[in-house]
Amino acid sequence: MRISQLSAESGVPLPTVKFYLRTGLLPPGRRTSATQAVYDDTHVGRLRLVRALVEVGGLSLAAVQRIVAALDGVGLHDALGVATSALPPKVGDDVDVTAARALLDRLGWRVGEDSVPLRQLAVAVRAAHEAGLPLTDERLRVYGGAAAAVAATDIAGVPTTGVEDAVVYSVIGTVLYEPILLALRRLAHEDASGRRFPDATPPDPDGSAASTP
Amino acid sequence: MRISQLSAESGVPLPTVKFYLRTGLLPPGRRTSATQAVYDDTHVGRLRLVRALVEVGGLSLAAVQRIVAALDGVGLHDALGVATSALPPKVGDDVDVTAARALLDRLGWRVGEDSVPLRQLAVAVRAAHEAGLPLTDERLRVYGGAAAAVAATDIAGVPTTGVEDAVVYSVIGTVLYEPILLALRRLAHEDASGRRFPDATPPDPDGSAASTP
């Protein structure tokens, strides 16, 4: 296909396609003359990937370039890890993950030596501990079970039509489904709180306030 | 207790305690002389609440002031809603929640007319739809079940020793446990992906890449 069709097919504006070609994010097409080249479905897939990383993932072009370069010649599992590890939140390299890895061992989960979300977990668990609401065994079990149930559905849906399709799915599924999960948790809180405190008056010992109708 | 003891008991530095007194975030103590006042446990509880809202919740003093004012004379369920609704992410008032409410109806959840997380859900679901990965019935069931399981544990743990204790728990549990849940979901992805694609070569039809060892 011509570059104009490539733009139409991928939904990426023509000037953006040309920009991605210049910066090497999109590999060159096959030259048919001094001024023309043709493109194929691999270009459409790459464009969708770059767009998902930039527009959905909010990643810099430099980060996208590193991801695209890292996808060549790796297996699907590694490709998903490369892409999702670049997504926010950023976390330092020097985080002590000993305690976080012990938590995963209790869940029976296997993750890589330099897993980025393992460091994210270590930081988050420490913050909760310092705020006086440490992660208990019971809560680890419930939260871990919830995360595993969600992940089983998510990973079952990973398309196997190509590394780029899988990575697009994974980036969209991470960035856009995290807010869905959090909103559902807050709504579940609202529902559960309404059931536990159906007509709650303040338990303040002063007790002068009226209940809400 | 004296103001110095109040500072020590609550862990809030003395200059900050005085600042909260001046701005009305902390009610005045009982005057014992022209220059001295005494404080009690309600002041300790209030200080912990203000600190959780500012330091953990990242809220502005104006937002904290609105929350503290809104807590007077409401039930526990409403108090939790007032506080957690002020937490990020911000969401517009004019979001159409019709579709999001239909989702909750299918889950059997009851939430208020002007529920803030309902608007957050509406925005997040629309974004996923527009990115080509709409929330399916199956995924709603799995995500909703996971959120409900987590929320049941969370809400069972709400302390009933006072509205302020409950709100502190709720703010910390929202702000600091959301990153824990998200990190666990990403780790569960990594574990599930490793099981589904144990030695994955790229399914790219070019197929020239070697598998990772």
Short mmCIF file of C-alpha atoms in Angstrom, two decimals:
data_model
loop_
_atom_site.label_atom_id
_atom_site.label_comp_id
_atom_site.label_asym_id
_atom_site.label_seq_id
_atom_site.Cartn_x
_atom_site.Cartn_y
_atom_site.Cartn_z
CA MET A 1 0.00 0.00 0.00
CA ARG A 2 0.97 3.63 -0.48
CA ILE A 3 1.80 5.86 2.49
CA SER A 4 -1.61 7.57 2.24
CA GLN A 5 -3.34 4.17 2.56
CA LEU A 6 -1.04 3.28 5.45
CA SER A 7 -2.20 6.45 7.20
CA ALA A 8 -5.85 5.66 6.53
CA GLU A 9 -5.52 2.00 7.55
CA SER A 10 -3.73 2.73 10.83
CA GLY A 11 -5.64 5.89 11.73
CA VAL A 12 -2.36 7.76 12.20
CA PRO A 13 -2.24 11.17 10.44
CA LEU A 14 0.07 11.37 7.41
CA PRO A 15 2.49 13.96 8.89
CA THR A 16 2.86 11.74 11.97
CA VAL A 17 3.56 8.69 9.80
CA LYS A 18 6.29 10.67 7.99
CA PHE A 19 7.72 11.80 11.31
CA TYR A 20 7.88 8.20 12.58
CA LEU A 21 9.66 7.18 9.35
CA ARG A 22 12.26 9.95 9.78
CA THR A 23 12.93 9.02 13.41
CA GLY A 24 13.17 5.30 12.64
CA LEU A 25 10.18 4.33 14.79
CA LEU A 26 8.64 2.97 11.60
CA PRO A 27 10.92 0.93 9.30
CA PRO A 28 11.18 2.18 5.70
CA GLY A 29 8.87 0.74 3.07
CA ARG A 30 10.00 -1.06 -0.07
CA ARG A 31 11.14 1.53 -2.62
CA THR A 32 9.32 1.40 -5.96
CA SER A 33 10.84 4.58 -7.39
CA ALA A 34 13.03 7.46 -6.27
CA THR A 35 10.06 9.14 -4.62
CA GLN A 36 7.70 6.27 -3.76
CA ALA A 37 7.63 3.28 -1.46
CA VAL A 38 5.05 0.65 -0.55
CA TYR A 39 4.10 -0.59 2.90
CA ASP A 40 2.47 -3.73 4.26
CA ASP A 41 0.61 -5.02 7.31
CA THR A 42 3.75 -5.07 9.46
CA HIS A 43 3.85 -1.27 9.07
CA VAL A 44 0.20 -0.99 10.13
CA GLY A 45 0.94 -3.11 13.21
CA ARG A 46 4.01 -1.07 14.09
CA LEU A 47 2.07 2.20 13.74
CA ARG A 48 -0.68 0.95 16.04
CA LEU A 49 1.98 -0.07 18.56
CA VAL A 50 3.77 3.28 18.46
CA ARG A 51 0.47 5.12 18.77
CA ALA A 52 -0.60 3.00 21.77
CA LEU A 53 2.74 3.59 23.49
CA VAL A 54 2.68 7.35 22.87
CA GLU A 55 -1.01 8.19 23.19
CA VAL A 56 -2.23 5.61 25.68
CA GLY A 57 1.00 4.90 27.55
CA GLY A 58 2.09 8.53 27.58
CA LEU A 59 5.67 7.47 26.86
CA SER A 60 8.35 9.69 25.40
CA LEU A 61 9.57 9.02 21.87
CA ALA A 62 12.94 7.97 23.34
CA ALA A 63 11.19 5.37 25.52
CA VAL A 64 9.15 4.15 22.56
CA GLN A 65 12.35 3.84 20.51
CA ARG A 66 13.97 1.71 23.22
CA ILE A 67 10.89 -0.54 23.44
CA VAL A 68 10.59 -1.00 19.69
CA ALA A 69 14.31 -1.87 19.48
CA ALA A 70 13.97 -4.32 22.39
CA LEU A 71 11.07 -6.19 20.79
CA ASP A 72 13.21 -7.61 17.98
CA GLY A 73 14.00 -11.23 18.52
CA VAL A 74 12.55 -11.70 21.99
CA GLY A 75 9.78 -14.09 23.00
CA LEU A 76 6.24 -12.93 23.68
CA HIS A 77 6.59 -13.04 27.47
CA ASP A 78 9.72 -10.89 27.36
CA ALA A 79 8.14 -8.50 24.85
CA LEU A 80 5.20 -7.87 27.16
CA GLY A 81 7.60 -7.27 30.04
CA VAL A 82 9.74 -4.82 28.08
CA ALA A 83 6.73 -2.72 27.13
CA THR A 84 4.77 -2.71 30.37
CA SER A 85 7.90 -2.09 32.46
CA ALA A 86 8.31 1.25 30.71
CA LEU A 87 4.88 2.45 31.83
CA PRO A 88 4.48 4.71 34.86
CA PRO A 89 4.87 4.82 37.81
CA LYS A 90 8.63 5.18 37.68
CA VAL A 91 10.55 3.37 40.39
CA GLY A 92 14.22 3.49 41.37
CA ASP A 93 16.73 0.72 40.58
CA ASP A 94 18.02 0.54 44.15
CA VAL A 95 14.82 -0.58 45.89
CA ASP A 96 15.26 -3.46 48.34
CA VAL A 97 12.82 -6.13 47.11
CA THR A 98 13.62 -8.81 49.70
CA ALA A 99 10.37 -8.41 51.63
CA ALA A 100 8.28 -8.02 48.46
CA ARG A 101 9.78 -11.20 46.99
CA ALA A 102 8.90 -13.08 50.17
CA LEU A 103 5.27 -11.96 49.68
CA LEU A 104 5.26 -13.32 46.12
CA ASP A 105 6.78 -16.60 47.29
CA ARG A 106 3.81 -17.00 49.61
CA LEU A 107 1.50 -16.43 46.66
CA GLY A 108 3.51 -18.92 44.58
CA TRP A 109 4.15 -16.38 41.82
CA ARG A 110 7.28 -16.46 39.66
CA VAL A 111 8.68 -13.16 38.41
CA GLY A 112 12.05 -12.09 37.01
CA GLU A 113 15.10 -11.02 39.00
CA ASP A 114 14.79 -7.39 37.87
CA SER A 115 10.99 -7.20 37.73
CA VAL A 116 9.87 -3.56 37.68
CA PRO A 117 6.45 -4.18 39.32
CA LEU A 118 8.23 -6.06 42.11
CA ARG A 119 10.03 -2.82 42.95
CA GLN A 120 6.72 -0.94 42.66
CA LEU A 121 5.20 -3.39 45.13
CA ALA A 122 8.14 -3.00 47.53
CA VAL A 123 7.76 0.80 47.56
CA ALA A 124 3.98 0.65 47.99
CA VAL A 125 4.10 -1.92 50.78
CA ARG A 126 6.69 0.11 52.68
CA ALA A 127 4.56 3.28 52.38
CA ALA A 128 1.51 1.47 53.81
CA HIS A 129 3.62 0.08 56.64
CA GLU A 130 4.99 3.52 57.48
CA ALA A 131 1.49 5.02 57.46
CA GLY A 132 0.41 2.51 60.11
CA LEU A 133 -1.68 0.23 57.89
CA PRO A 134 0.72 -2.64 57.08
CA LEU A 135 -0.18 -5.36 54.58
CA THR A 136 -1.44 -8.25 56.72
CA ASP A 137 -1.35 -11.92 55.68
CA GLU A 138 -5.11 -11.85 55.27
CA ARG A 139 -5.02 -8.79 53.05
CA LEU A 140 -2.15 -10.20 50.96
CA ARG A 141 -4.24 -13.33 50.39
CA VAL A 142 -7.34 -11.38 49.35
CA TYR A 143 -5.52 -8.78 47.22
CA GLY A 144 -3.31 -11.46 45.64
CA GLY A 145 -6.33 -13.61 44.81
CA ALA A 146 -8.13 -10.64 43.25
CA ALA A 147 -5.07 -9.68 41.18
CA ALA A 148 -4.59 -13.28 40.02
CA ALA A 149 -8.23 -13.62 38.93
CA VAL A 150 -8.04 -10.41 36.92
CA ALA A 151 -4.67 -11.34 35.39
CA ALA A 152 -5.87 -14.80 34.35
CA THR A 153 -8.62 -13.21 32.22
CA ASP A 154 -6.28 -10.54 30.88
CA ILE A 155 -3.50 -12.93 29.85
CA ALA A 156 -5.94 -15.43 28.34
CA GLY A 157 -6.98 -12.63 25.98
CA VAL A 158 -3.49 -11.76 24.71
CA PRO A 159 -3.66 -12.07 20.90
CA THR A 160 -1.06 -14.36 19.33
CA THR A 161 -1.24 -12.81 15.87
CA GLY A 162 2.07 -11.00 16.36
CA VAL A 163 4.34 -9.48 18.98
CA GLU A 164 3.09 -6.02 18.15
CA ASP A 165 -0.58 -6.94 18.53
CA ALA A 166 0.21 -8.56 21.87
CA VAL A 167 2.11 -5.51 23.10
CA VAL A 168 -0.63 -3.09 22.00
CA TYR A 169 -3.19 -5.21 23.90
CA SER A 170 -0.94 -5.33 26.92
CA VAL A 171 -0.23 -1.58 27.03
CA ILE A 172 -3.89 -0.66 26.55
CA GLY A 173 -4.92 -3.34 29.05
CA THR A 174 -2.49 -2.00 31.63
CA VAL A 175 -2.95 1.74 31.21
CA LEU A 176 -6.69 1.83 30.60
CA TYR A 177 -7.84 -1.05 32.81
CA GLU A 178 -5.98 0.11 35.92
CA PRO A 179 -8.35 3.11 36.31
CA ILE A 180 -11.30 0.77 35.71
CA LEU A 181 -10.14 -1.58 38.46
CA LEU A 182 -9.54 1.31 40.86
CA ALA A 183 -12.91 2.93 40.13
CA LEU A 184 -14.62 -0.44 40.66
CA ARG A 185 -12.79 -0.88 43.97
CA ARG A 186 -13.94 2.56 45.17
CA LEU A 187 -17.49 1.78 44.07
CA ALA A 188 -17.33 -1.59 45.84
CA HIS A 189 -16.19 0.33 48.93
CA GLU A 190 -19.19 2.62 48.61
CA ASP A 191 -21.54 -0.34 48.24
CA ALA A 192 -19.96 -2.29 51.12
CA SER A 193 -19.81 0.76 53.38
CA GLY A 194 -23.50 1.45 52.77
CA ARG A 195 -24.31 -2.12 53.78
CA ARG A 196 -22.13 -2.10 56.90
CA PHE A 197 -23.19 1.38 58.05
CA PRO A 198 -26.73 1.60 56.67
CA ASP A 199 -27.95 4.44 58.85
CA ALA A 200 -24.78 5.28 60.64
CA THR A 201 -24.66 7.97 63.24
CA PRO A 202 -21.17 9.19 64.08
CA PRO A 203 -19.61 6.88 66.66
CA ASP A 204 -17.95 9.97 68.12
CA PRO A 205 -18.36 9.74 71.91
CA ASP A 206 -19.71 13.30 71.93
CA GLY A 207 -22.59 11.87 69.96
CA SER A 208 -24.45 15.12 69.48
CA ALA A 209 -24.91 14.81 65.73
CA ALA A 210 -28.11 13.66 64.08
CA SER A 211 -28.18 10.73 61.70
CA THR A 212 -28.63 11.50 58.04
CA PRO A 213 -32.05 10.57 56.70
CA MET B 1 -2.36 17.71 77.64
CA ARG B 2 -0.18 20.68 76.70
CA ILE B 3 0.43 21.59 73.06
CA SER B 4 3.94 20.09 73.22
CA GLN B 5 2.48 16.75 74.34
CA LEU B 6 -0.15 17.01 71.60
CA SER B 7 2.66 17.37 69.08
CA ALA B 8 4.55 14.40 70.51
CA GLU B 9 1.43 12.22 70.75
CA SER B 10 0.28 12.89 67.20
CA GLY B 11 3.73 12.96 65.60
CA VAL B 12 2.93 16.35 64.03
CA PRO B 13 5.70 18.97 64.50
CA LEU B 14 4.84 21.81 66.87
CA PRO B 15 5.00 24.62 64.26
CA THR B 16 2.58 22.61 62.09
CA VAL B 17 0.21 22.11 65.03
CA LYS B 18 0.23 25.89 65.63
CA PHE B 19 -0.39 26.51 61.94
CA TYR B 20 -3.40 24.14 61.97
CA LEU B 21 -4.75 25.97 65.04
CA ARG B 22 -4.42 29.36 63.30
CA THR B 23 -6.16 28.12 60.14
CA GLY B 24 -8.97 26.43 62.07
CA LEU B 25 -8.13 22.90 60.86
CA LEU B 26 -7.63 22.05 64.52
CA PRO B 27 -10.23 23.34 66.99
CA PRO B 28 -8.88 25.43 69.86
CA GLY B 29 -8.01 23.77 73.17
CA ARG B 30 -9.58 24.65 76.51
CA ARG B 31 -7.96 27.84 77.82
CA THR B 32 -6.32 27.50 81.25
CA SER B 33 -4.68 30.95 81.25
CA ALA B 34 -4.13 33.85 78.89
CA THR B 35 -1.23 32.03 77.23
CA GLN B 36 -1.99 28.35 77.78
CA ALA B 37 -4.56 25.80 76.69
CA VAL B 38 -5.03 22.05 77.12
CA TYR B 39 -5.94 19.50 74.51
CA ASP B 40 -7.47 16.03 74.56
CA ASP B 41 -7.72 12.88 72.44
CA THR B 42 -10.13 14.50 70.00
CA HIS B 43 -7.31 16.87 69.05
CA VAL B 44 -4.92 13.95 68.53
CA GLY B 45 -7.49 12.26 66.27
CA ARG B 46 -8.07 15.44 64.30
CA LEU B 47 -4.34 15.98 63.82
CA ARG B 48 -3.91 12.44 62.51
CA LEU B 49 -6.79 13.01 60.11
CA VAL B 50 -5.43 16.31 58.79
CA ARG B 51 -1.97 14.79 58.39
CA ALA B 52 -3.34 11.76 56.49
CA LEU B 53 -5.35 14.01 54.17
CA VAL B 54 -2.39 16.34 53.49
CA GLU B 55 0.57 13.96 53.50
CA VAL B 56 -0.97 10.72 52.25
CA GLY B 57 -3.88 12.10 50.24
CA GLY B 58 -1.88 14.99 48.82
CA LEU B 59 -4.87 17.30 49.28
CA SER B 60 -4.70 21.08 49.47
CA LEU B 61 -5.44 22.79 52.79
CA ALA B 62 -8.59 24.20 51.24
CA ALA B 63 -9.79 20.69 50.37
CA VAL B 64 -8.91 19.45 53.86
CA GLN B 65 -10.86 22.35 55.34
CA ARG B 66 -13.94 21.43 53.29
CA ILE B 67 -13.66 17.78 54.32
CA VAL B 68 -13.20 18.53 58.01
CA ALA B 69 -16.22 20.85 57.93
CA ALA B 70 -18.31 18.25 56.09
CA LEU B 71 -17.58 15.54 58.67
CA ASP B 72 -19.57 17.26 61.39
CA GLY B 73 -22.86 15.59 61.99
CA VAL B 74 -22.84 13.05 59.16
CA GLY B 75 -22.99 9.28 59.45
CA LEU B 76 -19.95 7.08 59.01
CA HIS B 77 -20.86 6.00 55.47
CA ASP B 78 -21.27 9.61 54.35
CA ALA B 79 -18.07 10.66 56.12
CA LEU B 80 -16.06 8.05 54.23
CA GLY B 81 -17.63 9.20 50.97
CA VAL B 82 -16.88 12.87 51.63
CA ALA B 83 -13.21 12.17 52.28
CA THR B 84 -12.45 9.62 49.57
CA SER B 85 -14.34 11.59 46.94
CA ALA B 86 -11.85 14.42 47.38
CA LEU B 87 -8.92 12.16 46.48
CA PRO B 88 -7.45 12.12 42.97
CA PRO B 89 -8.12 11.46 40.13
CA LYS B 90 -10.26 14.54 39.53
CA VAL B 91 -13.27 14.02 37.32
CA GLY B 92 -15.71 16.49 35.77
CA ASP B 93 -19.27 17.03 37.03
CA ASP B 94 -20.80 16.69 33.58
CA VAL B 95 -19.88 13.07 32.86
CA ASP B 96 -22.69 10.90 31.50
CA VAL B 97 -22.90 7.98 33.93
CA THR B 98 -25.84 6.15 32.31
CA ALA B 99 -23.74 3.29 30.93
CA ALA B 100 -21.59 3.04 34.06
CA ARG B 101 -24.70 2.82 36.26
CA ALA B 102 -26.04 0.01 34.09
CA LEU B 103 -22.78 -1.89 34.74
CA LEU B 104 -23.21 -1.47 38.50
CA ASP B 105 -26.82 -2.61 38.28
CA ARG B 106 -25.58 -5.85 36.75
CA LEU B 107 -23.17 -6.25 39.66
CA GLY B 108 -25.99 -5.48 42.11
CA TRP B 109 -24.09 -2.60 43.70
CA ARG B 110 -25.80 0.42 45.23
CA VAL B 111 -24.05 3.79 45.04
CA GLY B 112 -25.21 7.38 45.45
CA GLU B 113 -26.70 9.61 42.76
CA ASP B 114 -23.63 11.84 42.62
CA SER B 115 -21.01 9.16 43.28
CA VAL B 116 -17.57 10.45 42.28
CA PRO B 117 -16.08 6.98 41.52
CA LEU B 118 -19.09 6.28 39.28
CA ARG B 119 -17.97 9.20 37.12
CA GLN B 120 -14.38 7.91 37.27
CA LEU B 121 -15.62 4.53 36.06
CA ALA B 122 -17.62 6.13 33.23
CA VAL B 123 -14.55 8.02 31.98
CA ALA B 124 -12.27 4.96 32.24
CA VAL B 125 -14.73 2.63 30.50
CA ARG B 126 -15.19 5.08 27.65
CA ALA B 127 -11.40 5.40 27.18
CA ALA B 128 -11.01 1.62 26.97
CA HIS B 129 -13.86 1.44 24.47
CA GLU B 130 -12.33 4.15 22.29
CA ALA B 131 -8.93 2.40 22.37
CA GLY B 132 -10.53 -0.73 20.94
CA LEU B 133 -10.53 -2.84 24.12
CA PRO B 134 -14.08 -2.43 25.45
CA LEU B 135 -15.13 -3.82 28.84
CA THR B 136 -16.81 -7.14 28.02
CA ASP B 137 -19.43 -8.85 30.21
CA GLU B 138 -16.87 -11.48 31.18
CA ARG B 139 -14.30 -8.90 32.19
CA LEU B 140 -16.88 -6.87 34.14
CA ARG B 141 -17.77 -10.02 36.06
CA VAL B 142 -14.13 -10.85 36.86
CA TYR B 143 -13.04 -7.29 37.66
CA GLY B 144 -16.20 -6.64 39.68
CA GLY B 145 -15.71 -9.84 41.66
CA ALA B 146 -12.10 -8.94 42.39
CA ALA B 147 -13.03 -5.41 43.49
CA ALA B 148 -15.84 -6.73 45.71
CA ALA B 149 -13.56 -9.26 47.42
CA VAL B 150 -10.97 -6.59 48.17
CA ALA B 151 -13.59 -4.11 49.35
CA ALA B 152 -15.23 -6.63 51.69
CA THR B 153 -11.93 -7.03 53.56
CA ASP B 154 -11.24 -3.30 53.51
CA ILE B 155 -14.64 -2.26 54.84
CA ALA B 156 -14.70 -5.01 57.49
CA GLY B 157 -11.55 -3.37 58.88
CA VAL B 158 -12.96 0.16 59.21
CA PRO B 159 -12.47 1.14 62.87
CA THR B 160 -15.61 2.28 64.67
CA THR B 161 -13.78 4.21 67.39
CA GLY B 162 -14.65 7.55 65.80
CA VAL B 163 -15.41 9.21 62.49
CA GLU B 164 -11.87 10.56 62.31
CA ASP B 165 -10.25 7.17 62.84
CA ALA B 166 -12.51 5.70 60.16
CA VAL B 167 -11.67 8.46 57.70
CA VAL B 168 -7.91 8.17 58.34
CA TYR B 169 -8.15 4.42 57.70
CA SER B 170 -10.17 5.01 54.58
CA VAL B 171 -7.87 7.65 53.10
CA ILE B 172 -4.73 5.60 53.81
CA GLY B 173 -6.44 2.45 52.57
CA THR B 174 -7.46 4.17 49.34
CA VAL B 175 -4.31 6.10 48.52
CA LEU B 176 -1.70 3.58 49.66
CA TYR B 177 -3.46 0.32 48.77
CA GLU B 178 -4.31 1.33 45.20
CA PRO B 179 -0.60 1.13 44.20
CA ILE B 180 -0.35 -2.21 46.03
CA LEU B 181 -3.29 -3.62 44.09
CA LEU B 182 -1.91 -2.34 40.79
CA ALA B 183 1.61 -3.68 41.46
CA LEU B 184 0.11 -7.06 42.38
CA ARG B 185 -1.94 -7.07 39.17
CA ARG B 186 1.17 -6.36 37.08
CA LEU B 187 3.08 -9.08 38.93
CA ALA B 188 0.19 -11.50 38.40
CA HIS B 189 0.38 -10.59 34.70
CA GLU B 190 4.08 -11.40 34.70
CA ASP B 191 3.47 -14.73 36.42
CA ALA B 192 0.51 -15.65 34.17
CA SER B 193 2.34 -14.55 31.01
CA GLY B 194 5.34 -16.70 31.95
CA ARG B 195 3.03 -19.70 32.34
CA ARG B 196 1.12 -19.11 29.10
CA PHE B 197 4.23 -18.29 27.03
CA PRO B 198 6.91 -20.36 28.79
CA ASP B 199 9.47 -20.35 25.98
CA ALA B 200 7.77 -18.07 23.56
CA THR B 201 9.27 -17.30 20.20
CA PRO B 202 7.78 -14.32 18.43
CA PRO B 203 4.62 -15.38 16.59
CA ASP B 204 5.57 -12.84 13.92
CA PRO B 205 5.12 -14.55 10.55
CA ASP B 206 8.64 -13.45 9.57
CA GLY B 207 9.76 -15.79 12.34
CA SER B 208 13.48 -15.10 11.95
CA ALA B 209 14.11 -14.34 15.61
CA ALA B 210 15.62 -16.84 18.00
CA SER B 211 13.89 -17.76 21.25
CA THR B 212 15.39 -16.34 24.42
CA PRO B 213 17.27 -18.92 26.46
#
